CSV table of C-alpha atoms in Angstrom, one decimal:
chain,number,residue,atom,x,y,z
A,1,MET,CA,-11.9,-72.8,45.8
A,2,ALA,CA,-11.7,-71.5,42.2
A,3,SER,CA,-14.7,-69.3,42.7
A,4,LEU,CA,-13.2,-67.9,45.9
A,5,MET,CA,-9.9,-67.1,44.1
A,6,SER,CA,-11.8,-65.5,41.3
A,7,THR,CA,-13.7,-63.2,43.7
A,8,VAL,CA,-10.4,-62.3,45.3
A,9,ARG,CA,-8.9,-61.4,42.0
A,10,LEU,CA,-12.0,-59.5,41.0
A,11,GLY,CA,-11.8,-57.5,44.2
A,12,LEU,CA,-8.2,-56.6,43.5
A,13,ARG,CA,-8.9,-55.6,40.0
A,14,THR,CA,-11.9,-53.4,40.6
A,15,GLY,CA,-12.4,-52.1,44.2
A,16,LEU,CA,-9.1,-51.4,45.8
A,17,LYS,CA,-7.2,-49.6,43.1
A,18,ALA,CA,-8.9,-46.2,43.6
A,19,GLU,CA,-8.6,-46.4,47.4
A,20,CYS,CA,-4.9,-47.3,47.3
A,21,ARG,CA,-4.0,-44.2,45.3
A,22,SER,CA,-5.2,-41.8,47.9
A,23,PHE,CA,-2.9,-40.4,50.5
A,24,VAL,CA,-4.1,-41.6,53.9
A,25,THR,CA,-3.2,-38.7,56.2
A,26,SER,CA,-2.2,-39.6,59.7
A,27,THR,CA,-4.1,-37.9,62.5
A,28,GLN,CA,-1.1,-36.0,63.8
A,29,PRO,CA,1.5,-34.4,61.5
A,30,ALA,CA,5.0,-35.7,62.3
A,31,THR,CA,7.8,-33.4,63.1
A,32,TRP,CA,11.3,-33.9,61.9
A,33,THR,CA,14.1,-34.3,64.5
A,34,HIS,CA,17.8,-34.6,63.8
A,35,LYS,CA,17.5,-38.3,64.6
A,36,SER,CA,14.6,-38.9,62.2
A,37,LEU,CA,15.1,-41.1,59.2
A,38,ARG,CA,12.5,-40.9,56.4
A,39,THR,CA,11.7,-43.5,53.9
A,40,GLY,CA,13.4,-44.0,50.5
A,41,VAL,CA,11.8,-44.6,47.2
A,42,ILE,CA,12.0,-47.3,44.5
A,43,ALA,CA,12.7,-45.7,41.1
A,44,ARG,CA,13.5,-47.1,37.7
A,45,LYS,CA,16.5,-45.9,35.8
A,46,LYS,CA,15.3,-44.7,32.5
A,47,GLY,CA,18.5,-43.4,30.9
A,48,MET,CA,20.9,-40.5,30.9
A,49,THR,CA,20.8,-37.0,29.4
A,50,ALA,CA,22.3,-33.7,30.1
A,51,MET,CA,21.2,-30.3,31.2
A,52,TRP,CA,22.8,-26.8,31.5
A,53,ASP,CA,22.7,-25.1,34.9
A,54,GLU,CA,22.3,-21.4,35.6
A,55,TRP,CA,26.1,-20.8,35.0
A,56,GLY,CA,26.0,-22.5,31.5
A,57,VAL,CA,27.8,-25.6,32.8
A,58,ARG,CA,26.7,-28.8,31.2
A,59,ILE,CA,25.7,-31.4,33.7
A,60,PRO,CA,25.2,-35.1,32.9
A,61,VAL,CA,22.1,-36.4,34.6
A,62,THR,CA,20.4,-39.8,35.1
A,63,VAL,CA,16.6,-39.9,34.8
A,64,LEU,CA,14.9,-42.0,37.4
A,65,GLN,CA,11.1,-42.6,37.2
A,66,ILE,CA,9.0,-43.4,40.2
A,67,GLU,CA,6.3,-45.8,38.9
A,68,GLN,CA,3.4,-46.5,41.2
A,69,CYS,CA,5.5,-46.6,44.3
A,70,GLN,CA,3.4,-47.4,47.4
A,71,VAL,CA,3.8,-48.5,50.9
A,72,VAL,CA,2.9,-52.2,51.1
A,73,GLN,CA,3.6,-53.2,54.7
A,74,VAL,CA,4.7,-51.5,57.9
A,75,MET,CA,7.2,-53.4,60.1
A,76,ASN,CA,6.9,-52.3,63.7
A,77,GLU,CA,8.9,-52.8,66.8
A,78,GLU,CA,6.3,-55.1,68.6
A,79,THR,CA,5.7,-57.6,65.8
A,80,HIS,CA,8.9,-57.5,63.8
A,81,GLY,CA,11.5,-56.1,66.2
A,82,TYR,CA,12.4,-53.2,64.0
A,83,THR,CA,10.7,-50.3,62.3
A,84,ALA,CA,10.6,-50.3,58.5
A,85,LEU,CA,8.4,-49.7,55.5
A,86,GLN,CA,8.1,-52.2,52.8
A,87,ILE,CA,7.8,-50.3,49.5
A,88,GLY,CA,6.5,-51.8,46.3
A,89,SER,CA,7.1,-50.4,42.8
A,90,THR,CA,5.4,-50.9,39.5
A,91,ASP,CA,2.0,-52.5,39.3
A,92,ARG,CA,1.7,-56.0,37.9
A,93,SER,CA,-1.4,-57.8,36.7
A,94,GLU,CA,-2.8,-60.5,38.9
A,95,LYS,CA,-2.3,-63.3,36.4
A,96,ASN,CA,1.4,-62.8,36.5
A,97,VAL,CA,1.7,-62.9,40.3
A,98,THR,CA,2.2,-66.1,42.2
A,99,LYS,CA,-0.5,-67.1,44.7
A,100,PRO,CA,1.7,-66.5,47.8
A,101,MET,CA,2.5,-63.0,46.6
A,102,LEU,CA,-1.1,-62.4,45.6
A,103,GLY,CA,-2.1,-63.3,49.2
A,104,HIS,CA,0.5,-61.0,50.6
A,105,PHE,CA,-0.7,-58.0,48.6
A,106,GLU,CA,-4.4,-58.8,49.2
A,107,LYS,CA,-3.7,-58.9,52.9
A,108,PHE,CA,-2.6,-55.3,52.9
A,109,GLY,CA,-5.1,-54.2,50.2
A,110,VAL,CA,-2.5,-53.0,47.7
A,111,GLN,CA,-2.2,-53.7,43.9
A,112,PRO,CA,0.4,-56.4,43.2
A,113,LYS,CA,3.8,-54.9,42.6
A,114,ARG,CA,6.8,-56.0,40.6
A,115,LYS,CA,9.5,-55.2,43.2
A,116,LEU,CA,9.5,-54.9,47.0
A,117,PHE,CA,12.2,-53.4,49.1
A,118,GLU,CA,12.3,-52.4,52.7
A,119,PHE,CA,13.5,-49.1,54.0
A,120,ASN,CA,14.4,-48.7,57.7
A,121,VAL,CA,12.7,-45.7,59.2
A,122,THR,CA,12.3,-44.1,62.6
A,123,PRO,CA,8.8,-44.6,64.2
A,124,ASP,CA,7.9,-40.9,63.5
A,125,ALA,CA,8.5,-41.4,59.8
A,126,VAL,CA,6.1,-44.3,59.4
A,127,LEU,CA,3.5,-43.9,56.6
A,128,PRO,CA,0.2,-45.7,56.4
A,129,VAL,CA,-0.2,-48.7,54.0
A,130,GLY,CA,-1.2,-47.6,50.6
A,131,THR,CA,0.5,-44.2,50.6
A,132,GLU,CA,1.9,-43.4,47.2
A,133,LEU,CA,5.4,-41.9,47.1
A,134,VAL,CA,6.0,-39.4,44.4
A,135,ALA,CA,8.9,-37.5,43.0
A,136,SER,CA,8.3,-34.5,45.2
A,137,HIS,CA,9.3,-36.6,48.2
A,138,PHE,CA,12.7,-35.3,47.3
A,139,VAL,CA,13.4,-31.6,46.8
A,140,PRO,CA,15.6,-30.1,44.0
A,141,GLY,CA,19.1,-29.5,45.3
A,142,GLN,CA,19.1,-32.3,47.9
A,143,PHE,CA,21.6,-35.2,47.9
A,144,VAL,CA,20.5,-38.8,47.5
A,145,ASP,CA,22.1,-42.2,47.6
A,146,CYS,CA,21.2,-44.6,44.8
A,147,SER,CA,21.6,-48.4,45.1
A,148,ALA,CA,21.2,-50.9,42.4
A,149,PRO,CA,22.8,-54.1,41.0
A,150,THR,CA,25.6,-53.2,38.7
A,151,MET,CA,25.8,-54.1,35.1
A,152,GLY,CA,26.9,-57.7,34.5
A,153,LYS,CA,30.3,-58.0,32.9
A,154,GLY,CA,30.5,-61.8,32.6
A,155,PHE,CA,33.6,-63.8,33.3
A,156,GLN,CA,36.4,-61.4,33.5
A,157,GLY,CA,40.1,-61.6,34.1
A,158,ALA,CA,42.0,-60.3,37.1
A,159,MET,CA,43.2,-57.2,35.3
A,160,LYS,CA,39.7,-55.9,34.7
A,161,ARG,CA,38.1,-57.4,37.7
A,162,HIS,CA,40.6,-56.3,40.4
A,163,GLY,CA,42.8,-53.9,38.6
A,164,PHE,CA,45.9,-56.1,38.6
A,165,GLY,CA,48.9,-54.9,36.6
A,166,GLY,CA,49.6,-57.9,34.4
A,167,GLN,CA,53.0,-58.7,33.0
A,168,PRO,CA,55.2,-56.8,30.4
A,169,ALA,CA,54.1,-56.9,26.8
A,170,SER,CA,57.5,-57.8,25.5
A,171,HIS,CA,61.1,-58.6,26.8
A,172,GLY,CA,60.5,-62.3,26.8
A,173,THR,CA,57.1,-62.7,28.5
A,174,SER,CA,55.6,-65.7,26.9
A,175,VAL,CA,51.8,-66.2,26.7
A,176,THR,CA,51.2,-64.6,30.1
A,177,HIS,CA,50.5,-60.9,29.5
A,178,ARG,CA,47.2,-60.6,31.5
A,179,SER,CA,47.5,-63.3,34.1
A,180,LEU,CA,47.5,-62.7,37.8
A,181,GLY,CA,51.0,-64.0,38.5
A,182,SER,CA,51.8,-65.4,41.9
A,183,THR,CA,49.0,-66.7,44.1
A,184,GLY,CA,51.0,-67.2,47.3
A,185,GLN,CA,54.2,-68.1,49.1
A,186,ARG,CA,55.9,-71.5,49.3
A,187,LYS,CA,55.8,-74.4,51.8
A,188,ASP,CA,54.6,-72.0,54.5
A,189,PRO,CA,51.6,-71.6,54.3
A,190,GLY,CA,51.6,-74.1,51.4
A,191,LYS,CA,48.1,-73.1,50.3
A,192,VAL,CA,46.3,-70.3,48.5
A,193,PHE,CA,44.3,-68.1,51.0
A,194,LYS,CA,40.6,-68.1,50.7
A,195,GLY,CA,39.3,-65.0,49.0
A,196,LYS,CA,42.4,-64.7,46.8
A,197,LYS,CA,41.5,-62.3,44.0
A,198,MET,CA,41.2,-64.2,40.8
A,199,ALA,CA,39.3,-64.2,37.5
A,200,GLY,CA,35.6,-64.8,37.8
A,201,ARG,CA,32.2,-63.3,37.3
A,202,MET,CA,32.1,-59.6,37.5
A,203,GLY,CA,29.2,-57.3,38.0
A,204,GLY,CA,25.6,-57.9,39.0
A,205,GLU,CA,26.3,-57.0,42.6
A,206,GLN,CA,24.6,-54.3,44.6
A,207,ALA,CA,26.5,-51.0,44.5
A,208,THR,CA,25.6,-47.7,46.1
A,209,VAL,CA,26.6,-44.3,44.7
A,210,GLN,CA,26.5,-41.7,47.4
A,211,SER,CA,25.6,-38.1,47.5
A,212,LEU,CA,24.1,-37.5,44.1
A,213,LYS,CA,22.5,-34.2,43.7
A,214,VAL,CA,18.9,-34.0,42.6
A,215,MET,CA,19.0,-31.5,39.8
A,216,LYS,CA,15.4,-31.6,38.6
A,217,ILE,CA,12.0,-32.9,39.6
A,218,ASP,CA,9.1,-33.6,37.3
A,219,ASN,CA,5.8,-33.8,39.1
A,220,GLU,CA,3.7,-35.0,36.2
A,221,LEU,CA,5.8,-37.8,35.0
A,222,ASN,CA,7.3,-38.5,38.5
A,223,LEU,CA,10.9,-38.1,37.4
A,224,LEU,CA,14.0,-37.4,39.4
A,225,TYR,CA,17.0,-36.1,37.5
A,226,VAL,CA,20.1,-36.9,39.5
A,227,LYS,CA,23.6,-35.6,38.7
A,228,GLY,CA,26.0,-38.2,37.6
A,229,CYS,CA,25.8,-42.0,37.1
A,230,VAL,CA,23.7,-44.6,38.8
A,231,PRO,CA,24.6,-48.3,38.8
A,232,GLY,CA,22.8,-50.8,36.6
A,233,VAL,CA,21.1,-51.0,33.3
A,234,ASP,CA,18.1,-49.0,32.0
A,235,ASP,CA,14.7,-50.0,33.5
A,236,GLN,CA,16.6,-51.2,36.5
A,237,PHE,CA,14.9,-50.8,40.0
A,238,VAL,CA,17.0,-48.4,42.0
A,239,LYS,CA,16.6,-47.7,45.7
A,240,VAL,CA,16.8,-43.9,46.2
A,241,ARG,CA,17.3,-42.6,49.8
A,242,ASP,CA,18.4,-39.4,51.4
A,243,ALA,CA,22.2,-39.2,51.5
A,244,ILE,CA,23.5,-40.6,54.8
A,245,LYS,CA,26.7,-38.7,54.6
A,246,LYS,CA,24.9,-35.3,54.5
A,247,ARG,CA,23.4,-34.8,57.9
A,248,GLY,CA,21.0,-32.0,59.0
A,249,ASP,CA,21.6,-28.7,57.1
A,250,LYS,CA,24.0,-30.2,54.6
A,251,ILE,CA,21.4,-32.4,52.8
A,252,ALA,CA,19.8,-29.6,50.8
A,253,PRO,CA,20.1,-25.8,50.4
A,254,LEU,CA,18.7,-24.0,53.4
A,255,ASP,CA,15.8,-22.5,51.7
A,256,VAL,CA,14.3,-25.8,50.6
A,257,LEU,CA,14.7,-27.3,54.1
A,258,PRO,CA,13.0,-28.9,55.9
A,259,LEU,CA,12.5,-31.9,53.7
A,260,PRO,CA,8.9,-33.1,53.4
A,261,PHE,CA,8.4,-35.3,56.4
A,262,PRO,CA,7.3,-38.1,56.5
A,263,THR,CA,6.5,-37.5,52.9
A,264,VAL,CA,5.1,-34.7,50.7
A,265,ASP,CA,1.4,-33.6,51.0
A,266,PRO,CA,-0.3,-34.5,47.7
A,267,LYS,CA,-2.2,-31.1,47.8
A,268,LEU,CA,1.1,-29.3,47.8
A,269,VAL,CA,2.2,-31.4,44.9
A,270,LYS,CA,-0.8,-30.3,42.9
A,271,ALA,CA,0.0,-26.7,43.6
A,272,MET,CA,3.6,-27.1,42.3
A,273,PRO,CA,4.6,-26.4,38.7
A,274,ARG,CA,5.4,-29.5,36.7
A,275,GLU,CA,9.2,-29.1,36.6
A,276,LEU,CA,11.5,-27.7,39.2
A,277,VAL,CA,15.2,-27.2,38.6
A,278,ALA,CA,17.9,-26.9,41.2
A,279,LYS,CA,20.5,-24.2,41.0
A,280,THR,CA,24.1,-25.2,41.4
A,281,GLY,CA,24.7,-22.1,43.5
A,282,GLY,CA,28.1,-20.8,44.4
A,283,SER,CA,29.9,-18.3,42.2
A,284,ASP,CA,30.2,-18.2,38.4
A,285,PRO,CA,32.9,-20.7,37.4
A,286,TYR,CA,33.6,-18.8,34.2
A,287,VAL,CA,34.6,-15.6,36.0
A,288,MET,CA,38.1,-15.5,37.3
A,289,LYS,CA,38.2,-15.0,41.0
A,290,GLU,CA,40.3,-12.0,42.1
B,1,MET,CA,4.4,-28.8,59.3
B,2,PHE,CA,1.6,-28.3,56.9
B,3,ASN,CA,-0.8,-26.9,59.5
B,4,SER,CA,0.3,-23.2,59.8
B,5,PHE,CA,-2.7,-21.0,60.5
B,6,LYS,CA,-3.4,-18.2,58.0
B,7,THR,CA,-4.6,-15.0,59.6
B,8,ILE,CA,-7.8,-13.4,58.2
B,9,SER,CA,-5.8,-10.3,57.3
B,10,ALA,CA,-3.3,-12.4,55.3
B,11,ARG,CA,-6.1,-14.0,53.3
B,12,LEU,CA,-7.8,-10.7,52.5
B,13,SER,CA,-4.6,-9.1,51.4
B,14,GLY,CA,-4.0,-11.9,49.0
B,15,VAL,CA,-0.7,-12.9,50.6
B,16,THR,CA,-0.2,-16.7,50.2
B,17,ALA,CA,1.8,-18.6,52.7
B,18,ARG,CA,4.2,-21.2,51.6
B,19,PHE,CA,2.4,-24.1,53.3
B,20,ALA,CA,-1.3,-24.9,53.5
B,21,SER,CA,-3.7,-23.6,56.1
B,22,THR,CA,-5.7,-26.1,58.0
B,23,ALA,CA,-8.5,-28.3,56.6
B,24,ALA,CA,-10.9,-26.0,58.5
B,25,ASN,CA,-10.1,-23.1,56.2
B,26,ALA,CA,-10.2,-25.4,53.2
B,27,ALA,CA,-7.9,-23.1,51.3
B,28,LYS,CA,-5.8,-24.5,48.4
B,29,PRO,CA,-2.1,-24.5,49.1
B,30,THR,CA,0.2,-22.5,46.8
B,31,TYR,CA,3.8,-23.1,46.0
B,32,THR,CA,6.4,-20.4,45.7
B,33,ALA,CA,9.8,-21.5,44.5
B,34,PRO,CA,12.6,-20.7,46.9
B,35,ALA,CA,15.8,-18.9,45.7
B,36,SER,CA,17.8,-22.1,45.1
B,37,VAL,CA,15.1,-23.5,42.7
B,38,THR,CA,14.3,-22.2,39.2
B,39,VAL,CA,11.0,-22.9,37.4
B,40,PRO,CA,11.8,-23.4,33.7
B,41,THR,CA,9.3,-22.9,30.9
B,42,GLN,CA,6.6,-25.5,31.5
B,43,PHE,CA,5.3,-27.8,28.8
B,44,LYS,CA,2.5,-30.3,28.8
B,45,PRO,CA,3.9,-33.8,28.3
B,46,ASN,CA,2.6,-35.5,25.2
B,47,THR,CA,3.3,-39.2,25.8
B,48,ARG,CA,1.7,-40.5,22.6
B,49,GLY,CA,4.1,-42.0,20.2
B,50,ASN,CA,7.1,-41.1,22.4
B,51,GLY,CA,9.2,-43.1,24.8
B,52,LEU,CA,10.0,-41.3,28.0
B,53,MET,CA,13.6,-40.3,27.1
B,54,GLN,CA,12.5,-39.1,23.6
B,55,LEU,CA,9.8,-37.1,25.1
B,56,ILE,CA,11.9,-35.2,27.7
B,57,SER,CA,14.7,-34.8,25.1
B,58,LYS,CA,12.2,-33.1,22.7
B,59,GLU,CA,10.9,-30.9,25.4
B,60,GLU,CA,14.4,-29.8,26.4
B,61,VAL,CA,15.2,-29.0,22.8
B,62,LYS,CA,12.1,-26.9,22.6
B,63,ARG,CA,13.0,-25.1,25.8
B,64,MET,CA,16.7,-24.5,24.9
B,65,GLY,CA,16.0,-23.8,21.3
B,66,ALA,CA,13.4,-21.2,21.9
B,67,ASP,CA,15.5,-18.6,20.0
B,68,GLY,CA,15.2,-20.7,16.8
B,69,ARG,CA,18.7,-22.3,16.8
B,70,SER,CA,17.2,-25.6,15.9
B,71,LYS,CA,16.8,-24.2,12.3
B,72,LEU,CA,20.6,-24.2,12.0
B,73,PHE,CA,20.5,-28.0,12.0
B,74,ASN,CA,17.3,-28.5,10.2
B,75,LYS,CA,17.9,-29.5,6.6
B,76,ALA,CA,14.5,-28.3,5.6
B,77,SER,CA,15.2,-24.8,6.8
B,78,PRO,CA,17.0,-22.2,4.5
B,79,GLU,CA,19.1,-21.2,7.4
B,80,CYS,CA,20.6,-24.6,7.8
B,81,LEU,CA,24.3,-24.8,8.3
B,82,ARG,CA,26.3,-27.0,5.8
B,83,PRO,CA,29.8,-28.3,6.2
B,84,GLY,CA,32.1,-25.9,4.5
B,85,ASP,CA,30.3,-22.7,5.5
B,86,VAL,CA,32.3,-20.0,7.1
B,87,VAL,CA,30.6,-19.2,10.3
B,88,LEU,CA,31.1,-16.7,13.1
B,89,VAL,CA,30.2,-18.0,16.5
B,90,GLU,CA,29.6,-15.5,19.3
B,91,THR,CA,29.7,-16.9,22.8
B,92,LEU,CA,29.1,-15.3,26.1
B,93,ASN,CA,32.2,-15.3,28.3
B,94,SER,CA,29.9,-16.2,31.3
B,95,MET,CA,26.3,-16.0,32.3
B,96,SER,CA,26.9,-13.1,34.6
B,97,THR,CA,28.4,-10.7,32.0
B,98,ASP,CA,27.3,-9.5,28.5
B,99,LYS,CA,30.9,-9.7,27.1
B,100,THR,CA,31.2,-12.0,24.2
B,101,SER,CA,34.0,-13.7,22.4
B,102,SER,CA,33.8,-14.6,18.7
B,103,PHE,CA,35.4,-17.3,16.7
B,104,VAL,CA,35.4,-17.4,12.9
B,105,GLY,CA,36.1,-20.5,10.9
B,106,VAL,CA,35.1,-23.2,8.5
B,107,LEU,CA,32.4,-25.6,9.7
B,108,ILE,CA,34.1,-29.0,9.4
B,109,ALA,CA,31.7,-31.2,11.3
B,110,MET,CA,28.0,-31.2,12.4
B,111,ASP,CA,26.7,-33.9,14.7
B,112,ARG,CA,22.9,-34.2,15.0
B,113,ARG,CA,22.3,-35.7,18.4
B,114,GLY,CA,19.0,-34.0,19.5
B,115,LEU,CA,19.8,-32.0,22.6
B,116,HIS,CA,23.5,-32.8,22.4
B,117,SER,CA,23.9,-31.6,18.8
B,118,ASN,CA,27.3,-30.0,18.3
B,119,PHE,CA,29.4,-28.6,15.5
B,120,THR,CA,33.1,-28.1,15.0
B,121,VAL,CA,34.6,-24.9,13.5
B,122,ARG,CA,38.2,-24.8,12.3
B,123,ASN,CA,40.5,-21.9,11.6
B,124,VAL,CA,44.2,-21.2,11.4
B,125,VAL,CA,45.0,-18.5,14.0
B,126,LEU,CA,48.6,-17.1,14.0
B,127,LYS,CA,49.8,-20.1,12.1
B,128,VAL,CA,48.2,-22.5,14.6
B,129,GLY,CA,45.3,-24.7,13.6
B,130,VAL,CA,42.5,-24.3,16.1
B,131,GLU,CA,39.3,-26.3,16.3
B,132,MET,CA,36.4,-25.2,18.5
B,133,LYS,CA,33.6,-27.6,19.3
B,134,TYR,CA,30.3,-26.0,20.3
B,135,MET,CA,27.2,-27.5,21.8
B,136,LEU,CA,24.3,-26.1,19.8
B,137,TYR,CA,21.9,-25.8,22.7
B,138,SER,CA,24.4,-24.4,25.2
B,139,PRO,CA,23.1,-21.2,26.9
B,140,LEU,CA,26.6,-19.7,26.4
B,141,ILE,CA,26.2,-19.5,22.7
B,142,LYS,CA,24.8,-16.2,21.7
B,143,SER,CA,24.6,-16.4,17.9
B,144,VAL,CA,25.9,-18.4,15.0
B,145,ARG,CA,26.2,-16.3,11.8
B,146,VAL,CA,27.0,-17.6,8.3
B,147,MET,CA,29.5,-15.3,6.7
B,148,LYS,CA,29.9,-17.3,3.5
B,149,ARG,CA,28.2,-20.4,2.1
B,150,GLY,CA,30.6,-23.2,1.3
B,151,GLU,CA,30.9,-24.3,-2.3
B,152,GLY,CA,32.3,-27.5,-3.7
B,153,PHE,CA,32.5,-29.5,-0.5
B,154,ARG,CA,31.2,-33.0,-1.1
B,155,ARG,CA,31.6,-34.5,2.3
B,156,ALA,CA,29.7,-34.3,5.6
B,157,LYS,CA,32.9,-34.2,7.6
B,158,LEU,CA,35.8,-32.1,6.3
B,159,PHE,CA,38.5,-33.6,8.5
B,160,TYR,CA,40.8,-33.8,5.4
B,161,LEU,CA,41.2,-30.0,5.7
B,162,ARG,CA,43.5,-30.7,8.6
B,163,ASP,CA,46.1,-32.1,6.2
B,164,ASN,CA,45.1,-30.4,3.0
B,165,PRO,CA,43.7,-27.0,3.8
B,166,GLY,CA,44.3,-25.5,0.4
B,167,ARG,CA,43.0,-22.0,0.5
B,168,ALA,CA,40.1,-22.8,2.9
B,169,PHE,CA,41.5,-20.9,5.8
B,170,ARG,CA,42.2,-17.6,4.1
B,171,LEU,CA,39.5,-15.8,6.0
B,172,GLU,CA,41.0,-12.4,6.9
B,173,GLY,CA,39.3,-10.7,4.0
B,174,LEU,CA,35.9,-12.1,4.9
B,175,VAL,CA,36.3,-10.9,8.5
B,176,LYS,CA,37.2,-7.4,7.4
B,177,LEU,CA,34.2,-7.3,5.0
B,178,ASP,CA,32.0,-8.6,7.8
B,179,LYS,CA,33.2,-6.0,10.3
B,180,ALA,CA,32.6,-3.2,7.8
B,181,ALA,CA,29.1,-4.5,7.2
B,182,GLN,CA,28.4,-4.7,10.9
B,183,ALA,CA,29.7,-1.2,11.5
B,184,LYS,CA,27.4,0.1,8.7
B,185,LYS,CA,24.5,-1.7,10.2
B,186,ALA,CA,25.2,-0.3,13.6
B,187,ALA,CA,25.5,3.2,12.2
B,188,ALA,CA,22.3,2.9,10.2
């Protein structure tokens, strides 16, 4: 048994890594339709910085890095009842992976990953197992949604947690400046309703920030610079998907459409320069409009 | 989508299509940036000894400070700004015009923050104290010129000048001298 496990581990360490990295092309190139939904990507929030756009306006950006993001499993209609891609991010050494997870990755021939998420896709957007997703899956100027657990704030009072108003600071209020006040009525109903907003643990829940613009793409370091803030702490795993509220033509400027479908061709990525910056577009904000 | 055929004439004339030709042609795809995308000055990333954020910050400083404005904040450089210097900051009104606005004043604060380095310039304009905060690497800043070196200022931040200006903001004479010098330069 031990020898069998050791051979499995050896196989994972030596043989499969090179194969997994290659983009396995499907026989027929898929065409995008307005009902198509392509996969998202798992990125890691690396921090925030700023950049200046073509009008000289300073834009705060969050840097997201796509670390060894691969398709681990394909869920299909026949076996699972829905179509989705299980994406894994960030390689992990076998000694740190539990046996059940090791078996899971070995079954699909992929390096063990730190994080797994599923992304629902339409059947035409299915990618083969082992496909690596890179930053150029997104185009500069497109809108994305970012989901991640928010920063934990610990046990917080109702004022911070739910935005309650509290009581006056003076005029006789005794020892009750930040409390929640009344919690209900009187004999009818004679109870406090379930779900009453009270003090408690705040943060650490999944939040999605919608329609963040991708300002810059770095092909060598696999970075996405999105405009604005993304929930969570640094080094957090963030699910990045195409914005659901920007359909069709609205998702990106017309000259970068169509989006790479089902994902970008690695040969095209090699031909691209390292960094691509999106223009804000529109008119110069520092010039008074007549 | 990536299988558009390239005609023989197109290949011979050197015209490159946006997307690759088929595997049969075995031509390498080329990328041309569309109008809504700019390609900035490219650097080769040197990941040794740098965390990711430090690395991209350094590269961005190199890119935005290509005109040498980093020297203004570098203590080793003779052009370094010091709190107390009288400076003239020329800023573009917008990226689409060449018109500039200038502001003269005493440098009261310098914040070294890498790409986000900024400085504050104070002057009294028509009896009203005005402070302007400039981001060093902003593309709207055209030039920063030292008109007079500060002497006798023993602090990094001269916020006390807000209450005790003394004679620090009597700068009209300097401005006149500078204008004359500039006119002479232009004439010569």
